[in-house]
Amino acid sequence: MGSDPGNDWPRLARFVLERRNELGLKQEEVRQAGGPSTATLRNIEGASQASYKPHILAGLERALQWKTGSVQAILSGGEPLTAEAAAREGLARERAGQPTVADIVQQHDEILAKVKEFLADADAREERVLLGMLQALRQSRSD
């Protein structure tokens, strides 16, 4: 049962139990977080069943804060992708010269600051023009 590639249910059982303990979740809390029922979770953690419907495994991934596809990765001998792993992946992208979310946010903030500066300058220019027109009107009245 557990020796076929992509079908290592005892391995999944170990990872699920480890992740649940890492997050400090009881079986009922996994269910409340959108995961499988406590009975199904017991079966998964006990590796007592060799297949589950996709929506059950998707719920398990959500509840354990794993990225989509993590269960299949574990069953195939890989690792689950957590938020922490995704952050490390972002750091690797940054080192490879690809923009990260932080880079994009910073660029957005810089552009927004330039737009605000431009608009403030435009308001000041308009104010100067209006003051000039008022002064010209006053002079024309006094003439």
Tab-separated table of N, CA and C in Angstrom:
chain	number	residue	atom	x	y	z
A	1	MET	N	0.815	-1.198	0.000
A	1	MET	CA	0.000	0.000	0.000
A	1	MET	C	0.850	1.249	0.000
A	2	GLY	N	1.848	1.420	0.891
A	2	GLY	CA	2.596	2.654	1.001
A	2	GLY	C	3.824	2.709	0.135
A	3	SER	N	4.175	1.662	-0.592
A	3	SER	CA	5.414	1.664	-1.354
A	3	SER	C	5.235	2.176	-2.774
A	4	ASP	N	4.011	2.274	-3.285
A	4	ASP	CA	3.778	2.781	-4.636
A	4	ASP	C	4.027	4.283	-4.673
A	5	PRO	N	4.714	4.754	-5.751
A	5	PRO	CA	4.901	6.202	-5.853
A	5	PRO	C	3.543	6.890	-5.971
A	6	GLY	N	3.372	7.992	-5.252
A	6	GLY	CA	2.117	8.712	-5.292
A	6	GLY	C	1.031	8.087	-4.442
A	7	ASN	N	1.408	7.089	-3.662
A	7	ASN	CA	0.410	6.392	-2.868
A	7	ASN	C	0.954	6.054	-1.485
A	8	ASP	N	1.796	6.919	-0.924
A	8	ASP	CA	2.424	6.654	0.367
A	8	ASP	C	1.575	7.230	1.498
A	9	TRP	N	0.469	6.549	1.794
A	9	TRP	CA	-0.476	7.020	2.797
A	9	TRP	C	0.110	7.059	4.206
A	10	PRO	N	0.975	6.099	4.610
A	10	PRO	CA	1.602	6.218	5.933
A	10	PRO	C	2.472	7.487	6.041
A	11	ARG	N	3.103	7.852	4.944
A	11	ARG	CA	3.910	9.079	4.935
A	11	ARG	C	3.005	10.292	5.121
A	12	LEU	N	1.879	10.322	4.402
A	12	LEU	CA	0.922	11.416	4.568
A	12	LEU	C	0.447	11.468	6.014
A	13	ALA	N	0.170	10.312	6.601
A	13	ALA	CA	-0.300	10.258	7.992
A	13	ALA	C	0.700	10.941	8.920
A	14	ARG	N	1.992	10.660	8.726
A	14	ARG	CA	3.028	11.279	9.568
A	14	ARG	C	3.061	12.791	9.386
A	15	PHE	N	2.994	13.236	8.139
A	15	PHE	CA	3.036	14.667	7.862
A	15	PHE	C	1.814	15.389	8.435
A	16	VAL	N	0.638	14.786	8.296
A	16	VAL	CA	-0.583	15.414	8.803
A	16	VAL	C	-0.517	15.551	10.314
A	17	LEU	N	-0.148	14.478	11.002
A	17	LEU	CA	-0.054	14.518	12.452
A	17	LEU	C	0.990	15.541	12.902
A	18	GLU	N	2.123	15.555	12.234
A	18	GLU	CA	3.189	16.496	12.573
A	18	GLU	C	2.719	17.942	12.375
A	19	ARG	N	2.049	18.216	11.252
A	19	ARG	CA	1.591	19.570	10.971
A	19	ARG	C	0.490	19.993	11.938
A	20	ARG	N	-0.409	19.085	12.247
A	20	ARG	CA	-1.479	19.398	13.192
A	20	ARG	C	-0.890	19.760	14.551
A	21	ASN	N	0.103	18.986	14.990
A	21	ASN	CA	0.759	19.266	16.273
A	21	ASN	C	1.543	20.582	16.206
A	22	GLU	N	2.192	20.813	15.076
A	22	GLU	CA	2.949	22.057	14.872
A	22	GLU	C	2.031	23.276	14.993
A	23	LEU	N	0.819	23.159	14.457
A	23	LEU	CA	-0.146	24.260	14.525
A	23	LEU	C	-0.931	24.275	15.840
A	24	GLY	N	-0.748	23.219	16.647
A	24	GLY	CA	-1.456	23.138	17.925
A	24	GLY	C	-2.948	22.904	17.770
A	25	LEU	N	-3.324	22.160	16.733
A	25	LEU	CA	-4.742	21.917	16.450
A	25	LEU	C	-5.175	20.534	16.909
A	26	LYS	N	-6.366	20.480	17.507
A	26	LYS	CA	-7.000	19.204	17.809
A	26	LYS	C	-7.735	18.767	16.540
A	27	GLN	N	-8.102	17.508	16.486
A	27	GLN	CA	-8.803	17.001	15.302
A	27	GLN	C	-10.080	17.788	15.034
A	28	GLU	N	-10.814	18.116	16.063
A	28	GLU	CA	-12.057	18.881	15.898
A	28	GLU	C	-11.757	20.281	15.344
A	29	GLU	N	-10.641	20.863	15.744
A	29	GLU	CA	-10.275	22.198	15.241
A	29	GLU	C	-9.891	22.144	13.762
A	30	VAL	N	-9.331	21.039	13.326
A	30	VAL	CA	-9.036	20.860	11.902
A	30	VAL	C	-10.351	20.845	11.134
A	31	ARG	N	-11.346	20.132	11.646
A	31	ARG	CA	-12.664	20.090	11.004
A	31	ARG	C	-13.275	21.482	10.966
A	32	GLN	N	-13.179	22.222	12.067
A	32	GLN	CA	-13.746	23.571	12.133
A	32	GLN	C	-13.047	24.527	11.170
A	33	ALA	N	-11.803	24.235	10.835
A	33	ALA	CA	-11.039	25.077	9.907
A	33	ALA	C	-11.286	24.679	8.454
A	34	GLY	N	-12.268	23.823	8.219
A	34	GLY	CA	-12.608	23.429	6.853
A	34	GLY	C	-12.036	22.099	6.437
A	35	GLY	N	-11.416	21.404	7.359
A	35	GLY	CA	-10.839	20.100	7.057
A	35	GLY	C	-11.874	18.988	7.119
A	36	PRO	N	-11.414	17.763	6.988
A	36	PRO	CA	-12.343	16.619	7.009
A	36	PRO	C	-12.925	16.392	8.395
A	37	SER	N	-13.938	15.543	8.443
A	37	SER	CA	-14.542	15.191	9.730
A	37	SER	C	-13.475	14.545	10.619
A	38	THR	N	-13.751	14.520	11.914
A	38	THR	CA	-12.773	13.921	12.825
A	38	THR	C	-12.578	12.436	12.520
A	39	ALA	N	-13.634	11.750	12.124
A	39	ALA	CA	-13.508	10.326	11.779
A	39	ALA	C	-12.611	10.147	10.563
A	40	THR	N	-12.790	10.974	9.550
A	40	THR	CA	-11.942	10.887	8.347
A	40	THR	C	-10.513	11.258	8.684
A	41	LEU	N	-10.339	12.278	9.515
A	41	LEU	CA	-8.988	12.677	9.908
A	41	LEU	C	-8.294	11.553	10.675
A	42	ARG	N	-9.037	10.853	11.531
A	42	ARG	CA	-8.456	9.687	12.234
A	42	ARG	C	-8.001	8.639	11.223
A	43	ASN	N	-8.803	8.415	10.184
A	43	ASN	CA	-8.423	7.451	9.147
A	43	ASN	C	-7.161	7.905	8.404
A	44	ILE	N	-7.088	9.182	8.104
A	44	ILE	CA	-5.907	9.711	7.401
A	44	ILE	C	-4.677	9.564	8.272
A	45	GLU	N	-4.797	9.985	9.541
A	45	GLU	CA	-3.651	9.913	10.453
A	45	GLU	C	-3.279	8.472	10.799
A	46	GLY	N	-4.209	7.565	10.651
A	46	GLY	CA	-3.915	6.155	10.905
A	46	GLY	C	-3.544	5.398	9.645
A	47	ALA	N	-3.537	6.086	8.510
A	47	ALA	CA	-3.235	5.476	7.205
A	47	ALA	C	-4.077	4.222	6.993
A	48	SER	N	-5.338	4.314	7.406
A	48	SER	CA	-6.191	3.139	7.328
A	48	SER	C	-7.038	3.090	6.056
A	49	GLN	N	-6.831	4.042	5.175
A	49	GLN	CA	-7.581	4.081	3.925
A	49	GLN	C	-6.615	4.539	2.834
A	50	ALA	N	-6.795	4.046	1.617
A	50	ALA	CA	-5.841	4.324	0.541
A	50	ALA	C	-6.360	5.294	-0.515
A	51	SER	N	-7.495	5.921	-0.267
A	51	SER	CA	-7.963	6.943	-1.204
A	51	SER	C	-9.027	7.789	-0.529
A	52	TYR	N	-9.099	9.033	-0.975
A	52	TYR	CA	-10.092	9.975	-0.469
A	52	TYR	C	-10.553	10.834	-1.630
A	53	LYS	N	-11.740	11.364	-1.518
A	53	LYS	CA	-12.248	12.255	-2.551
A	53	LYS	C	-11.414	13.532	-2.563
A	54	PRO	N	-11.221	14.121	-3.749
A	54	PRO	CA	-10.386	15.325	-3.859
A	54	PRO	C	-10.815	16.467	-2.933
A	55	HIS	N	-12.117	16.667	-2.739
A	55	HIS	CA	-12.542	17.786	-1.883
A	55	HIS	C	-12.141	17.570	-0.423
A	56	ILE	N	-12.037	16.324	-0.006
A	56	ILE	CA	-11.609	16.030	1.366
A	56	ILE	C	-10.141	16.405	1.534
A	57	LEU	N	-9.321	16.018	0.553
A	57	LEU	CA	-7.895	16.329	0.630
A	57	LEU	C	-7.647	17.833	0.474
A	58	ALA	N	-8.471	18.505	-0.331
A	58	ALA	CA	-8.349	19.959	-0.486
A	58	ALA	C	-8.681	20.651	0.836
A	59	GLY	N	-9.709	20.167	1.517
A	59	GLY	CA	-10.061	20.725	2.822
A	59	GLY	C	-8.959	20.495	3.840
A	60	LEU	N	-8.335	19.335	3.779
A	60	LEU	CA	-7.222	19.036	4.683
A	60	LEU	C	-6.074	20.017	4.447
A	61	GLU	N	-5.769	20.264	3.175
A	61	GLU	CA	-4.700	21.217	2.851
A	61	GLU	C	-5.020	22.601	3.405
A	62	ARG	N	-6.246	23.061	3.218
A	62	ARG	CA	-6.640	24.386	3.732
A	62	ARG	C	-6.502	24.450	5.244
A	63	ALA	N	-7.035	23.438	5.925
A	63	ALA	CA	-7.044	23.440	7.386
A	63	ALA	C	-5.631	23.393	7.962
A	64	LEU	N	-4.733	22.715	7.263
A	64	LEU	CA	-3.349	22.608	7.741
A	64	LEU	C	-2.451	23.710	7.170
A	65	GLN	N	-3.075	24.644	6.457
A	65	GLN	CA	-2.372	25.798	5.890
A	65	GLN	C	-1.269	25.356	4.926
A	66	TRP	N	-1.599	24.355	4.136
A	66	TRP	CA	-0.725	23.893	3.065
A	66	TRP	C	-1.246	24.445	1.752
A	67	LYS	N	-0.360	24.672	0.818
A	67	LYS	CA	-0.759	25.110	-0.515
A	67	LYS	C	-1.387	23.941	-1.266
A	68	THR	N	-2.235	24.265	-2.241
A	68	THR	CA	-2.879	23.249	-3.073
A	68	THR	C	-1.817	22.360	-3.725
A	69	GLY	N	-2.045	21.056	-3.680
A	69	GLY	CA	-1.105	20.102	-4.271
A	69	GLY	C	-0.139	19.499	-3.267
A	70	SER	N	-0.169	19.984	-2.035
A	70	SER	CA	0.770	19.496	-1.017
A	70	SER	C	0.530	18.030	-0.663
A	71	VAL	N	-0.743	17.625	-0.578
A	71	VAL	CA	-1.035	16.221	-0.241
A	71	VAL	C	-0.452	15.312	-1.309
A	72	GLN	N	-0.673	15.638	-2.578
A	72	GLN	CA	-0.138	14.808	-3.659
A	72	GLN	C	1.389	14.797	-3.622
A	73	ALA	N	1.985	15.942	-3.296
A	73	ALA	CA	3.449	16.003	-3.195
A	73	ALA	C	3.946	15.049	-2.111
A	74	ILE	N	3.280	15.028	-0.970
A	74	ILE	CA	3.673	14.142	0.130
A	74	ILE	C	3.506	12.681	-0.284
A	75	LEU	N	2.371	12.372	-0.894
A	75	LEU	CA	2.114	10.991	-1.329
A	75	LEU	C	3.162	10.514	-2.334
A	76	SER	N	3.750	11.466	-3.053
A	76	SER	CA	4.756	11.125	-4.073
A	76	SER	C	6.183	11.248	-3.554
A	77	GLY	N	6.336	11.494	-2.247
A	77	GLY	CA	7.676	11.565	-1.672
A	77	GLY	C	8.226	12.976	-1.527
A	78	GLY	N	7.427	13.981	-1.882
A	78	GLY	CA	7.867	15.370	-1.764
A	78	GLY	C	7.468	15.983	-0.435
A	79	GLU	N	7.520	17.296	-0.420
A	79	GLU	CA	7.220	18.050	0.789
A	79	GLU	C	5.984	18.922	0.565
A	80	PRO	N	5.248	19.195	1.625
A	80	PRO	CA	4.127	20.131	1.488
A	80	PRO	C	4.654	21.550	1.371
A	81	LEU	N	3.907	22.411	0.731
A	81	LEU	CA	4.298	23.805	0.614
A	81	LEU	C	3.433	24.607	1.580
A	82	THR	N	4.073	25.171	2.584
A	82	THR	CA	3.379	25.979	3.585
A	82	THR	C	3.607	27.449	3.280
A	83	ALA	N	2.974	28.305	4.048
A	83	ALA	CA	3.179	29.748	3.893
A	83	ALA	C	4.653	30.075	4.136
A	84	GLU	N	5.269	29.385	5.094
A	84	GLU	CA	6.680	29.618	5.387
A	84	GLU	C	7.547	29.243	4.180
A	85	ALA	N	7.216	28.121	3.555
A	85	ALA	CA	7.971	27.684	2.381
A	85	ALA	C	7.765	28.647	1.224
A	86	ALA	N	6.558	29.165	1.090
A	86	ALA	CA	6.278	30.129	0.028
A	86	ALA	C	7.103	31.391	0.243
A	87	ALA	N	7.277	31.797	1.509
A	87	ALA	CA	8.102	32.976	1.812
A	87	ALA	C	9.553	32.713	1.421
A	88	ARG	N	10.039	31.505	1.705
A	88	ARG	CA	11.410	31.156	1.299
A	88	ARG	C	11.533	31.155	-0.212
A	89	GLU	N	10.476	30.692	-0.885
A	89	GLU	CA	10.458	30.679	-2.341
A	89	GLU	C	10.531	32.114	-2.879
A	90	GLY	N	9.833	33.034	-2.222
A	90	GLY	CA	9.875	34.448	-2.602
A	90	GLY	C	11.263	35.019	-2.433
A	91	LEU	N	11.950	34.618	-1.355
A	91	LEU	CA	13.320	35.062	-1.126
A	91	LEU	C	14.240	34.543	-2.223
A	92	ALA	N	14.027	33.309	-2.644
A	92	ALA	CA	14.829	32.744	-3.735
A	92	ALA	C	14.590	33.516	-5.026
A	93	ARG	N	13.333	33.891	-5.285
A	93	ARG	CA	13.028	34.682	-6.484
A	93	ARG	C	13.717	36.035	-6.424
A	94	GLU	N	13.708	36.634	-5.226
A	94	GLU	CA	14.346	37.937	-5.045
A	94	GLU	C	15.838	37.830	-5.350
A	95	ARG	N	16.436	36.777	-4.867
A	95	ARG	CA	17.869	36.575	-5.119
A	95	ARG	C	18.133	36.317	-6.597
A	96	ALA	N	17.152	35.777	-7.295
A	96	ALA	CA	17.307	35.499	-8.720
A	96	ALA	C	17.001	36.738	-9.560
A	97	GLY	N	16.658	37.838	-8.910
A	97	GLY	CA	16.406	39.078	-9.632
A	97	GLY	C	14.970	39.275	-10.074
A	98	GLN	N	14.084	38.367	-9.723
A	98	GLN	CA	12.680	38.529	-10.076
A	98	GLN	C	12.007	39.400	-9.014
A	99	PRO	N	11.059	40.236	-9.420
A	99	PRO	CA	10.413	41.094	-8.422
A	99	PRO	C	9.593	40.285	-7.433
A	100	THR	N	9.666	40.702	-6.200
A	100	THR	CA	8.858	40.077	-5.153
A	100	THR	C	7.661	40.976	-4.884
A	101	VAL	N	6.754	40.517	-4.069
A	101	VAL	CA	5.600	41.325	-3.701
A	101	VAL	C	6.069	42.611	-3.024
A	102	ALA	N	7.082	42.503	-2.173
A	102	ALA	CA	7.601	43.693	-1.492
A	102	ALA	C	8.149	44.705	-2.504
A	103	ASP	N	8.828	44.216	-3.543
A	103	ASP	CA	9.342	45.112	-4.588
A	103	ASP	C	8.202	45.834	-5.283
A	104	ILE	N	7.165	45.107	-5.621
A	104	ILE	CA	6.028	45.678	-6.339
A	104	ILE	C	5.315	46.709	-5.470
A	105	VAL	N	5.149	46.405	-4.191
A	105	VAL	CA	4.501	47.348	-3.273
A	105	VAL	C	5.338	48.622	-3.164
A	106	GLN	N	6.644	48.464	-3.060
A	106	GLN	CA	7.522	49.631	-2.963
A	106	GLN	C	7.425	50.485	-4.230
A	107	GLN	N	7.437	49.849	-5.403
A	107	GLN	CA	7.304	50.583	-6.659
A	107	GLN	C	5.966	51.318	-6.702
A	108	HIS	N	4.908	50.656	-6.265
A	108	HIS	CA	3.579	51.276	-6.226
A	108	HIS	C	3.606	52.513	-5.343
A	109	ASP	N	4.208	52.393	-4.157
A	109	ASP	CA	4.267	53.520	-3.223
A	109	ASP	C	5.064	54.685	-3.808
A	110	GLU	N	6.161	54.366	-4.507
A	110	GLU	CA	6.969	55.420	-5.127
A	110	GLU	C	6.179	56.144	-6.217
A	111	ILE	N	5.470	55.402	-7.033
A	111	ILE	CA	4.662	56.010	-8.097
A	111	ILE	C	3.560	56.868	-7.489
A	112	LEU	N	2.909	56.358	-6.461
A	112	LEU	CA	1.843	57.112	-5.802
A	112	LEU	C	2.386	58.418	-5.218
A	113	ALA	N	3.555	58.381	-4.610
A	113	ALA	CA	4.166	59.597	-4.057
A	113	ALA	C	4.450	60.609	-5.168
A	114	LYS	N	4.928	60.129	-6.328
A	114	LYS	CA	5.199	61.032	-7.450
A	114	LYS	C	3.910	61.658	-7.977
A	115	VAL	N	2.845	60.877	-8.055
A	115	VAL	CA	1.564	61.400	-8.517
A	115	VAL	C	1.057	62.464	-7.537
A	116	LYS	N	1.147	62.187	-6.230
A	116	LYS	CA	0.699	63.160	-5.226
A	116	LYS	C	1.520	64.446	-5.333
A	117	GLU	N	2.825	64.309	-5.541
A	117	GLU	CA	3.698	65.479	-5.687
A	117	GLU	C	3.306	66.287	-6.923
A	118	PHE	N	3.044	65.593	-8.019
A	118	PHE	CA	2.638	66.265	-9.251
A	118	PHE	C	1.333	67.023	-9.030
A	119	LEU	N	0.362	66.360	-8.385
A	119	LEU	CA	-0.924	67.007	-8.151
A	119	LEU	C	-0.778	68.209	-7.221
A	120	ALA	N	0.061	68.088	-6.215
A	120	ALA	CA	0.290	69.215	-5.311
A	120	ALA	C	0.918	70.376	-6.072
A	121	ASP	N	1.879	70.082	-6.952
A	121	ASP	CA	2.500	71.120	-7.772
A	121	ASP	C	1.472	71.743	-8.706
A	122	ALA	N	0.603	70.925	-9.275
A	122	ALA	CA	-0.429	71.431	-10.183
A	122	ALA	C	-1.369	72.363	-9.431
A	123	ASP	N	-1.747	71.992	-8.206
A	123	ASP	CA	-2.609	72.854	-7.397
A	123	ASP	C	-1.921	74.180	-7.111
A	124	ALA	N	-0.631	74.144	-6.804
A	124	ALA	CA	0.115	75.380	-6.524
A	124	ALA	C	0.193	76.250	-7.774
A	125	ARG	N	0.406	75.649	-8.948
A	125	ARG	CA	0.453	76.407	-10.193
A	125	ARG	C	-0.888	77.067	-10.476
A	126	GLU	N	-1.966	76.298	-10.294
A	126	GLU	CA	-3.306	76.841	-10.516
A	126	GLU	C	-3.581	77.998	-9.571
A	127	GLU	N	-3.151	77.851	-8.329
A	127	GLU	CA	-3.357	78.913	-7.346
A	127	GLU	C	-2.612	80.182	-7.757
A	128	ARG	N	-1.372	80.022	-8.231
A	128	ARG	CA	-0.591	81.185	-8.677
A	128	ARG	C	-1.263	81.860	-9.866
A	129	VAL	N	-1.770	81.065	-10.803
A	129	VAL	CA	-2.444	81.624	-11.982
A	129	VAL	C	-3.691	82.387	-11.549
A	130	LEU	N	-4.492	81.797	-10.657
A	130	LEU	CA	-5.703	82.463	-10.186
A	130	LEU	C	-5.376	83.760	-9.440
A	131	LEU	N	-4.349	83.740	-8.598
A	131	LEU	CA	-3.948	84.960	-7.888
A	131	LEU	C	-3.499	86.031	-8.870
A	132	GLY	N	-2.765	85.613	-9.876
A	132	GLY	CA	-2.330	86.557	-10.911
A	132	GLY	C	-3.516	87.173	-11.624
A	133	MET	N	-4.509	86.356	-11.930
A	133	MET	CA	-5.712	86.873	-12.614
A	133	MET	C	-6.467	87.850	-11.718
A	134	LEU	N	-6.574	87.528	-10.411
A	134	LEU	CA	-7.249	88.429	-9.482
A	134	LEU	C	-6.525	89.763	-9.379
A	135	GLN	N	-5.206	89.703	-9.320
A	135	GLN	CA	-4.422	90.943	-9.250
A	135	GLN	C	-4.616	91.767	-10.521
A	136	ALA	N	-4.665	91.090	-11.664
A	136	ALA	CA	-4.866	91.795	-12.931
A	136	ALA	C	-6.252	92.438	-12.950
A	137	LEU	N	-7.264	91.754	-12.440
A	137	LEU	CA	-8.613	92.313	-12.373
A	137	LEU	C	-8.656	93.539	-11.467
A	138	ARG	N	-7.995	93.453	-10.321
A	138	ARG	CA	-7.969	94.584	-9.400
A	138	ARG	C	-7.310	95.800	-10.044
A	139	GLN	N	-6.220	95.530	-10.744
A	139	GLN	CA	-5.521	96.640	-11.417
A	139	GLN	C	-6.394	97.245	-12.503
A	140	SER	N	-7.105	96.387	-13.235
A	140	SER	CA	-7.933	96.916	-14.319
A	140	SER	C	-9.092	97.735	-13.768
A	141	ARG	N	-9.564	97.427	-12.583
A	141	ARG	CA	-10.661	98.184	-11.963
A	141	ARG	C	-10.154	99.528	-11.454
A	142	SER	N	-8.931	99.491	-10.948
A	142	SER	CA	-8.394	100.747	-10.401
A	142	SER	C	-7.940	101.689	-11.507
A	143	ASP	N	-7.730	101.169	-12.694
A	143	ASP	CA	-7.283	102.029	-13.818
A	143	ASP	C	-8.372	102.802	-14.407
